[in-house]
Amino acid sequence: MTAPSALLDRLAQAKRVTVLTGSGVSAASGIPTFRGANGLWKNFRAEELASPEGFAKDPALVWEWYDWRRGLIAGAAPNRAHAILARWAKRFPHFRLVTQNVDGLHERAGSPDVIRLHGSIWELRCWKDCGAPPWEDPRASLAPLPPLCPRCGGLARPGVVWFGEMLPREPLMAAARATACDVFLALGTSSVVQPAAGFVFEAMARGAYAAEINLEETPASDSVHVSLRGDLQEALEDLEKALPPSGGD
Ligand code: OAD
């Protein structure tokens, strides 16, 4: 894929670059996406599992799904796309990385100050919100399932944001501020889950040049300045190669 010259020119001159990533950035690490090809687990849609209603109905099933994802992520490594984005934090004077991913692979690749909109799969909370502070558990598997709250002994839940839930205030505010930028890149996200899906439009309204990279068309494709159809690792490598050498390398 040849990087379009308009995007390259904008990136070459940009001081403020904001990147929004979705699960497509981790696909090459072997982590399944939520939508698109292979987006289903045992024929359940993400909305049926990743919601308070889904958990209330069948906590064991939801935990089985999260435990399976934890195992995959624990055995996975950041890929070349994660690595390039980690390098870009040094290339651009003001670089902000906003992610919907809960896998922690951006952090493992070395990206600093990742704005995590949907929490972390390695964090747990009390389902009944008994007052126990959220806790980290880095084990690949939490079996026997379901894990329990160490304070009240009731059910624990994953420390991620589910459908129908509010996003944590601080990352949400930080992401909203980051829409003030010169170039906004939406990478490997289906651009259907709000509020993240709206950030690219907010950025454009504030004067940013916007691009997306995705294997498929998304609801943002017709609106962004450039929509690249292809694999993220390859597309980012092409972009990085075509950019002028950076002092930070
Ligand atoms: P989705 O699973 O909805 O979309 C992933 C996107 O990545 C799809 O549009 C794919 O076409 C694209 N994709 C996959 N592999 C790719 C590759 N190698 N190169 C380029 N593009 C690729 O993931 P998100 O947009 O992150 O939320 O989903 C948003 C939220 O919905 C998630 O954070 C999660 C989910 O339910 C919660 O759990 C709250």
mmCIF file of C-alpha atoms and ligand atoms in Angstrom:
data_model
loop_
_atom_site.group_PDB
_atom_site.id
_atom_site.type_symbol
_atom_site.label_atom_id
_atom_site.label_comp_id
_atom_site.label_asym_id
_atom_site.label_seq_id
_atom_site.Cartn_x
_atom_site.Cartn_y
_atom_site.Cartn_z
ATOM 1 C CA MET A 1 0.000 0.000 0.000
ATOM 2 C CA THR A 2 1.431 3.391 -0.945
ATOM 3 C CA ALA A 3 0.928 6.052 1.692
ATOM 4 C CA PRO A 4 -1.058 8.941 0.163
ATOM 5 C CA SER A 5 1.027 12.092 -0.202
ATOM 6 C CA ALA A 6 -1.574 14.366 1.418
ATOM 7 C CA LEU A 7 -1.448 12.295 4.629
ATOM 8 C CA LEU A 8 2.347 12.143 4.533
ATOM 9 C CA ASP A 9 2.606 15.918 4.088
ATOM 10 C CA ARG A 10 0.264 16.501 7.002
ATOM 11 C CA LEU A 11 2.119 14.041 9.227
ATOM 12 C CA ALA A 12 5.504 15.472 8.247
ATOM 13 C CA GLN A 13 4.388 18.924 9.402
ATOM 14 C CA ALA A 14 2.185 17.911 12.325
ATOM 15 C CA LYS A 15 3.058 18.898 15.870
ATOM 16 C CA ARG A 16 -0.091 17.484 17.502
ATOM 17 C CA VAL A 17 -0.988 13.948 16.443
ATOM 18 C CA THR A 18 -3.751 11.946 18.094
ATOM 19 C CA VAL A 19 -4.275 8.247 17.402
ATOM 20 C CA LEU A 20 -7.371 6.276 18.365
ATOM 21 C CA THR A 21 -6.931 2.511 18.283
ATOM 22 C CA GLY A 22 -9.433 -0.318 18.357
ATOM 23 C CA SER A 23 -9.129 -4.070 18.608
ATOM 24 C CA GLY A 24 -7.829 -4.296 15.002
ATOM 25 C CA VAL A 25 -4.414 -3.095 16.231
ATOM 26 C CA SER A 26 -4.076 -6.250 18.353
ATOM 27 C CA ALA A 27 -5.435 -8.652 15.711
ATOM 28 C CA ALA A 28 -1.932 -9.414 14.392
ATOM 29 C CA SER A 29 -0.928 -10.369 17.959
ATOM 30 C CA GLY A 30 -3.570 -13.097 17.844
ATOM 31 C CA ILE A 31 -6.233 -11.318 19.898
ATOM 32 C CA PRO A 32 -9.632 -11.701 18.232
ATOM 33 C CA THR A 33 -11.552 -8.520 17.391
ATOM 34 C CA PHE A 34 -15.119 -7.962 18.582
ATOM 35 C CA ARG A 35 -16.607 -7.422 15.128
ATOM 36 C CA GLY A 36 -15.565 -8.332 11.607
ATOM 37 C CA ALA A 37 -14.131 -11.731 10.657
ATOM 38 C CA ASN A 38 -13.798 -14.120 13.668
ATOM 39 C CA GLY A 39 -15.547 -11.537 15.853
ATOM 40 C CA LEU A 40 -17.795 -14.029 17.650
ATOM 41 C CA TRP A 41 -17.035 -16.304 20.590
ATOM 42 C CA LYS A 42 -19.217 -19.443 20.737
ATOM 43 C CA ASN A 43 -21.746 -17.505 18.638
ATOM 44 C CA PHE A 44 -22.283 -14.804 21.249
ATOM 45 C CA ARG A 45 -22.062 -11.162 20.177
ATOM 46 C CA ALA A 46 -19.842 -8.881 22.285
ATOM 47 C CA GLU A 47 -22.930 -6.980 23.455
ATOM 48 C CA GLU A 48 -24.400 -10.162 24.989
ATOM 49 C CA LEU A 49 -21.273 -10.853 27.040
ATOM 50 C CA ALA A 50 -19.816 -7.417 27.741
ATOM 51 C CA SER A 51 -22.813 -5.898 29.496
ATOM 52 C CA PRO A 52 -24.195 -5.765 33.049
ATOM 53 C CA GLU A 53 -27.286 -7.614 31.800
ATOM 54 C CA GLY A 54 -25.175 -10.383 30.260
ATOM 55 C CA PHE A 55 -23.152 -10.739 33.465
ATOM 56 C CA ALA A 56 -26.251 -10.761 35.674
ATOM 57 C CA LYS A 57 -27.764 -13.501 33.494
ATOM 58 C CA ASP A 58 -24.733 -15.792 33.386
ATOM 59 C CA PRO A 59 -21.614 -14.634 35.274
ATOM 60 C CA ALA A 60 -19.854 -17.974 34.749
ATOM 61 C CA LEU A 61 -20.224 -17.706 30.963
ATOM 62 C CA VAL A 62 -18.977 -14.105 30.905
ATOM 63 C CA TRP A 63 -16.003 -15.037 33.101
ATOM 64 C CA GLU A 64 -15.230 -17.999 30.844
ATOM 65 C CA TRP A 65 -15.016 -15.559 27.905
ATOM 66 C CA TYR A 66 -12.799 -13.099 29.807
ATOM 67 C CA ASP A 67 -10.579 -15.880 31.117
ATOM 68 C CA TRP A 68 -10.124 -17.158 27.556
ATOM 69 C CA ARG A 69 -9.187 -13.629 26.420
ATOM 70 C CA ARG A 70 -6.810 -13.177 29.378
ATOM 71 C CA GLY A 71 -5.031 -16.405 28.436
ATOM 72 C CA LEU A 72 -4.661 -15.311 24.809
ATOM 73 C CA ILE A 73 -3.368 -11.869 25.783
ATOM 74 C CA ALA A 74 -0.940 -13.235 28.373
ATOM 75 C CA GLY A 75 0.585 -15.445 25.675
ATOM 76 C CA ALA A 76 0.630 -12.677 23.056
ATOM 77 C CA ALA A 77 3.275 -10.089 22.225
ATOM 78 C CA PRO A 78 2.840 -6.540 20.921
ATOM 79 C CA ASN A 79 3.103 -6.428 17.120
ATOM 80 C CA ARG A 80 4.802 -4.038 14.694
ATOM 81 C CA ALA A 81 1.874 -1.626 14.740
ATOM 82 C CA HIS A 82 2.130 -1.266 18.537
ATOM 83 C CA ALA A 83 5.897 -0.740 18.168
ATOM 84 C CA ILE A 84 5.530 2.030 15.563
ATOM 85 C CA LEU A 85 2.965 3.873 17.686
ATOM 86 C CA ALA A 86 5.321 3.628 20.658
ATOM 87 C CA ARG A 87 8.082 5.222 18.544
ATOM 88 C CA TRP A 88 5.743 7.982 17.356
ATOM 89 C CA ALA A 89 5.401 9.232 20.916
ATOM 90 C CA LYS A 90 8.973 10.494 20.459
ATOM 91 C CA ARG A 91 8.617 11.625 16.851
ATOM 92 C CA PHE A 92 5.819 14.175 17.337
ATOM 93 C CA PRO A 93 6.026 17.032 19.866
ATOM 94 C CA HIS A 94 2.471 16.362 21.108
ATOM 95 C CA PHE A 95 1.440 12.768 20.553
ATOM 96 C CA ARG A 96 -1.618 11.304 22.263
ATOM 97 C CA LEU A 97 -2.603 7.651 22.079
ATOM 98 C CA VAL A 98 -6.218 6.869 22.931
ATOM 99 C CA THR A 99 -7.258 3.226 22.967
ATOM 100 C CA GLN A 100 -10.446 1.265 23.348
ATOM 101 C CA ASN A 101 -8.365 -1.853 23.985
ATOM 102 C CA VAL A 102 -8.154 -3.424 27.413
ATOM 103 C CA ASP A 103 -5.249 -5.770 26.624
ATOM 104 C CA GLY A 104 -2.355 -3.528 27.731
ATOM 105 C CA LEU A 105 -0.325 -4.288 24.581
ATOM 106 C CA HIS A 106 0.330 -0.599 23.840
ATOM 107 C CA GLU A 107 1.884 -0.236 27.282
ATOM 108 C CA ARG A 108 3.914 -3.414 26.812
ATOM 109 C CA ALA A 109 5.218 -2.004 23.501
ATOM 110 C CA GLY A 110 6.471 1.024 25.419
ATOM 111 C CA SER A 111 3.818 3.645 24.680
ATOM 112 C CA PRO A 112 3.780 6.213 27.481
ATOM 113 C CA ASP A 113 0.633 7.808 28.959
ATOM 114 C CA VAL A 114 -1.884 5.660 27.067
ATOM 115 C CA ILE A 115 -5.411 7.034 27.458
ATOM 116 C CA ARG A 116 -7.399 3.863 28.183
ATOM 117 C CA LEU A 117 -11.087 4.459 27.596
ATOM 118 C CA HIS A 118 -12.400 0.994 28.440
ATOM 119 C CA GLY A 119 -10.327 0.014 31.481
ATOM 120 C CA SER A 120 -8.048 -3.010 31.774
ATOM 121 C CA ILE A 121 -8.702 -6.727 31.492
ATOM 122 C CA TRP A 122 -6.135 -7.237 34.286
ATOM 123 C CA GLU A 123 -8.235 -5.275 36.777
ATOM 124 C CA LEU A 124 -11.157 -6.670 38.800
ATOM 125 C CA ARG A 125 -13.903 -5.002 40.811
ATOM 126 C CA CYS A 126 -16.638 -6.068 43.202
ATOM 127 C CA TRP A 127 -19.837 -6.741 41.224
ATOM 128 C CA LYS A 128 -22.003 -5.434 44.066
ATOM 129 C CA ASP A 129 -19.683 -2.461 44.590
ATOM 130 C CA CYS A 130 -19.241 -3.237 48.305
ATOM 131 C CA GLY A 131 -16.598 -0.526 48.650
ATOM 132 C CA ALA A 132 -13.557 -2.686 47.905
ATOM 133 C CA PRO A 133 -11.101 -0.743 45.733
ATOM 134 C CA PRO A 134 -10.473 -2.285 42.277
ATOM 135 C CA TRP A 135 -7.570 -4.711 42.264
ATOM 136 C CA GLU A 136 -5.022 -5.975 39.704
ATOM 137 C CA ASP A 137 -4.641 -9.676 39.006
ATOM 138 C CA PRO A 138 -2.037 -10.465 36.345
ATOM 139 C CA ARG A 139 -2.587 -14.228 36.223
ATOM 140 C CA ALA A 140 -3.318 -15.675 32.766
ATOM 141 C CA SER A 141 -6.226 -17.643 34.241
ATOM 142 C CA LEU A 142 -8.351 -16.882 37.273
ATOM 143 C CA ALA A 143 -9.724 -20.437 37.539
ATOM 144 C CA PRO A 144 -11.610 -21.622 39.523
ATOM 145 C CA LEU A 145 -14.236 -19.280 38.096
ATOM 146 C CA PRO A 146 -15.897 -17.021 38.968
ATOM 147 C CA PRO A 147 -13.388 -15.019 41.050
ATOM 148 C CA LEU A 148 -14.712 -13.475 44.248
ATOM 149 C CA CYS A 149 -14.368 -10.095 45.941
ATOM 150 C CA PRO A 150 -11.727 -10.324 48.697
ATOM 151 C CA ARG A 151 -13.714 -7.917 50.895
ATOM 152 C CA CYS A 152 -17.315 -9.168 50.809
ATOM 153 C CA GLY A 153 -16.880 -12.621 49.262
ATOM 154 C CA GLY A 154 -19.452 -11.834 46.552
ATOM 155 C CA LEU A 155 -18.871 -12.020 42.806
ATOM 156 C CA ALA A 156 -16.019 -10.093 41.229
ATOM 157 C CA ARG A 157 -16.371 -8.609 37.748
ATOM 158 C CA PRO A 158 -13.826 -7.559 35.107
ATOM 159 C CA GLY A 159 -12.606 -3.976 35.547
ATOM 160 C CA VAL A 160 -13.577 -3.015 32.019
ATOM 161 C CA VAL A 161 -16.276 -0.717 30.696
ATOM 162 C CA TRP A 162 -19.326 -2.589 29.449
ATOM 163 C CA PHE A 163 -22.097 -1.605 27.076
ATOM 164 C CA GLY A 164 -24.492 0.765 28.756
ATOM 165 C CA GLU A 165 -21.880 1.905 31.297
ATOM 166 C CA MET A 166 -20.264 5.312 31.699
ATOM 167 C CA LEU A 167 -16.659 5.690 30.657
ATOM 168 C CA PRO A 168 -14.237 6.684 33.426
ATOM 169 C CA ARG A 169 -14.169 10.465 33.665
ATOM 170 C CA GLU A 170 -10.434 11.174 33.481
ATOM 171 C CA PRO A 171 -9.569 9.251 30.306
ATOM 172 C CA LEU A 172 -12.761 10.511 28.690
ATOM 173 C CA MET A 173 -11.792 14.119 29.383
ATOM 174 C CA ALA A 174 -8.217 13.492 28.244
ATOM 175 C CA ALA A 175 -9.467 11.933 25.008
ATOM 176 C CA ALA A 176 -11.829 14.848 24.395
ATOM 177 C CA ARG A 177 -8.917 17.277 24.871
ATOM 178 C CA ALA A 178 -6.781 15.211 22.485
ATOM 179 C CA THR A 179 -9.275 15.821 19.660
ATOM 180 C CA ALA A 180 -7.598 19.243 19.363
ATOM 181 C CA CYS A 181 -4.821 18.117 17.016
ATOM 182 C CA ASP A 182 -3.297 18.576 13.559
ATOM 183 C CA VAL A 183 -3.725 14.958 12.454
ATOM 184 C CA PHE A 184 -6.170 12.406 13.863
ATOM 185 C CA LEU A 185 -5.753 8.726 12.957
ATOM 186 C CA ALA A 186 -8.484 6.127 13.613
ATOM 187 C CA LEU A 187 -6.754 2.753 13.439
ATOM 188 C CA GLY A 188 -8.347 -0.700 13.476
ATOM 189 C CA THR A 189 -11.628 0.407 14.967
ATOM 190 C CA SER A 190 -15.069 -0.356 13.542
ATOM 191 C CA SER A 191 -16.117 3.188 14.570
ATOM 192 C CA VAL A 192 -19.501 2.054 15.857
ATOM 193 C CA VAL A 193 -19.079 2.168 19.652
ATOM 194 C CA GLN A 194 -19.664 5.579 21.209
ATOM 195 C CA PRO A 195 -18.292 7.855 22.468
ATOM 196 C CA ALA A 196 -14.960 6.826 20.868
ATOM 197 C CA ALA A 197 -16.554 6.633 17.422
ATOM 198 C CA GLY A 198 -17.361 10.339 17.650
ATOM 199 C CA PHE A 199 -13.812 11.535 18.357
ATOM 200 C CA VAL A 200 -12.742 11.576 14.708
ATOM 201 C CA PHE A 201 -15.668 13.867 13.863
ATOM 202 C CA GLU A 202 -14.907 16.088 16.838
ATOM 203 C CA ALA A 203 -11.270 16.318 15.695
ATOM 204 C CA MET A 204 -12.305 17.274 12.159
ATOM 205 C CA ALA A 205 -14.701 19.898 13.520
ATOM 206 C CA ARG A 206 -11.706 21.346 15.360
ATOM 207 C CA GLY A 207 -9.653 21.508 12.154
ATOM 208 C CA ALA A 208 -7.738 18.224 12.198
ATOM 209 C CA TYR A 209 -6.804 16.274 9.105
ATOM 210 C CA ALA A 210 -8.353 12.846 9.667
ATOM 211 C CA ALA A 211 -7.409 9.435 8.333
ATOM 212 C CA GLU A 212 -8.501 5.901 9.084
ATOM 213 C CA ILE A 213 -6.806 2.597 8.396
ATOM 214 C CA ASN A 214 -8.970 -0.498 8.399
ATOM 215 C CA LEU A 215 -9.365 -3.754 6.513
ATOM 216 C CA GLU A 216 -13.002 -2.842 5.948
ATOM 217 C CA GLU A 217 -15.168 0.190 5.328
ATOM 218 C CA THR A 218 -16.562 1.827 8.493
ATOM 219 C CA PRO A 219 -19.216 4.464 9.190
ATOM 220 C CA ALA A 220 -16.373 7.025 9.279
ATOM 221 C CA SER A 221 -14.888 6.052 5.886
ATOM 222 C CA ASP A 222 -16.858 8.541 3.791
ATOM 223 C CA SER A 223 -16.236 11.432 6.181
ATOM 224 C CA VAL A 224 -12.506 11.283 6.898
ATOM 225 C CA HIS A 225 -10.018 13.004 4.586
ATOM 226 C CA VAL A 226 -8.394 9.723 3.689
ATOM 227 C CA SER A 227 -9.566 6.169 4.300
ATOM 228 C CA LEU A 228 -6.923 3.499 3.746
ATOM 229 C CA ARG A 229 -8.138 -0.048 3.236
ATOM 230 C CA GLY A 230 -5.519 -2.510 4.414
ATOM 231 C CA ASP A 231 -3.574 -4.174 7.173
ATOM 232 C CA LEU A 232 -2.397 -1.865 9.943
ATOM 233 C CA GLN A 233 1.099 -3.248 10.382
ATOM 234 C CA GLU A 234 1.833 -2.834 6.675
ATOM 235 C CA ALA A 235 0.158 0.555 6.388
ATOM 236 C CA LEU A 236 1.963 2.010 9.411
ATOM 237 C CA GLU A 237 5.284 0.615 8.220
ATOM 238 C CA ASP A 238 4.747 2.253 4.821
ATOM 239 C CA LEU A 239 3.906 5.540 6.525
ATOM 240 C CA GLU A 240 6.887 5.384 8.840
ATOM 241 C CA LYS A 241 9.288 4.597 5.971
ATOM 242 C CA ALA A 242 7.957 7.460 3.866
ATOM 243 C CA LEU A 243 8.198 10.065 6.638
ATOM 244 C CA PRO A 244 11.371 12.124 6.977
ATOM 245 C CA PRO A 245 13.851 10.678 9.494
ATOM 246 C CA SER A 246 13.008 11.780 13.001
ATOM 247 C CA GLY A 247 15.365 13.085 15.652
ATOM 248 C CA GLY A 248 13.824 10.715 18.187
ATOM 249 C CA ASP A 249 14.854 7.510 16.371
HETATM 250 P P1 OAD B 1 -14.151 -3.972 16.611
HETATM 251 O O1 OAD B 1 -13.948 -5.433 16.823
HETATM 252 O O2 OAD B 1 -15.530 -3.450 16.595
HETATM 253 O O3 OAD B 1 -13.493 -3.563 15.232
HETATM 254 C C1 OAD B 1 -12.203 -3.958 14.884
HETATM 255 C C2 OAD B 1 -11.896 -3.348 13.538
HETATM 256 O O4 OAD B 1 -10.547 -3.644 13.207
HETATM 257 C C3 OAD B 1 -12.770 -3.877 12.386
HETATM 258 O O5 OAD B 1 -13.358 -2.763 11.725
HETATM 259 C C4 OAD B 1 -11.789 -4.636 11.505
HETATM 260 O O6 OAD B 1 -12.094 -4.480 10.132
HETATM 261 C C5 OAD B 1 -10.476 -3.947 11.838
HETATM 262 N N1 OAD B 1 -9.290 -4.789 11.669
HETATM 263 C C6 OAD B 1 -9.102 -6.066 12.081
HETATM 264 N N2 OAD B 1 -7.872 -6.501 11.797
HETATM 265 C C7 OAD B 1 -7.234 -5.486 11.185
HETATM 266 C C8 OAD B 1 -5.932 -5.305 10.626
HETATM 267 N N3 OAD B 1 -5.040 -6.286 10.655
HETATM 268 N N4 OAD B 1 -5.644 -4.114 10.054
HETATM 269 C C9 OAD B 1 -6.568 -3.107 10.020
HETATM 270 N N5 OAD B 1 -7.800 -3.216 10.525
HETATM 271 C C10 OAD B 1 -8.138 -4.376 11.097
HETATM 272 O O7 OAD B 1 -13.217 -3.241 17.666
HETATM 273 P P2 OAD B 1 -13.355 -1.811 18.316
HETATM 274 O O8 OAD B 1 -13.673 -0.775 17.309
HETATM 275 O O9 OAD B 1 -12.148 -1.652 19.163
HETATM 276 O O10 OAD B 1 -15.785 -2.438 24.035
HETATM 277 O O11 OAD B 1 -14.595 -2.042 19.244
HETATM 278 C C11 OAD B 1 -14.982 -1.052 20.115
HETATM 279 C C12 OAD B 1 -15.433 -1.639 21.411
HETATM 280 O O12 OAD B 1 -16.454 -2.605 21.187
HETATM 281 C C13 OAD B 1 -14.374 -2.413 22.162
HETATM 282 O O13 OAD B 1 -13.521 -1.597 22.928
HETATM 283 C C14 OAD B 1 -15.183 -3.271 23.044
HETATM 284 C C15 OAD B 1 -16.182 -3.763 22.019
HETATM 285 O O14 OAD B 1 -17.325 -4.264 22.531
HETATM 286 C C16 OAD B 1 -16.144 -2.917 25.206
HETATM 287 O O15 OAD B 1 -15.885 -4.054 25.547
HETATM 288 C C17 OAD B 1 -16.858 -1.922 26.033
#
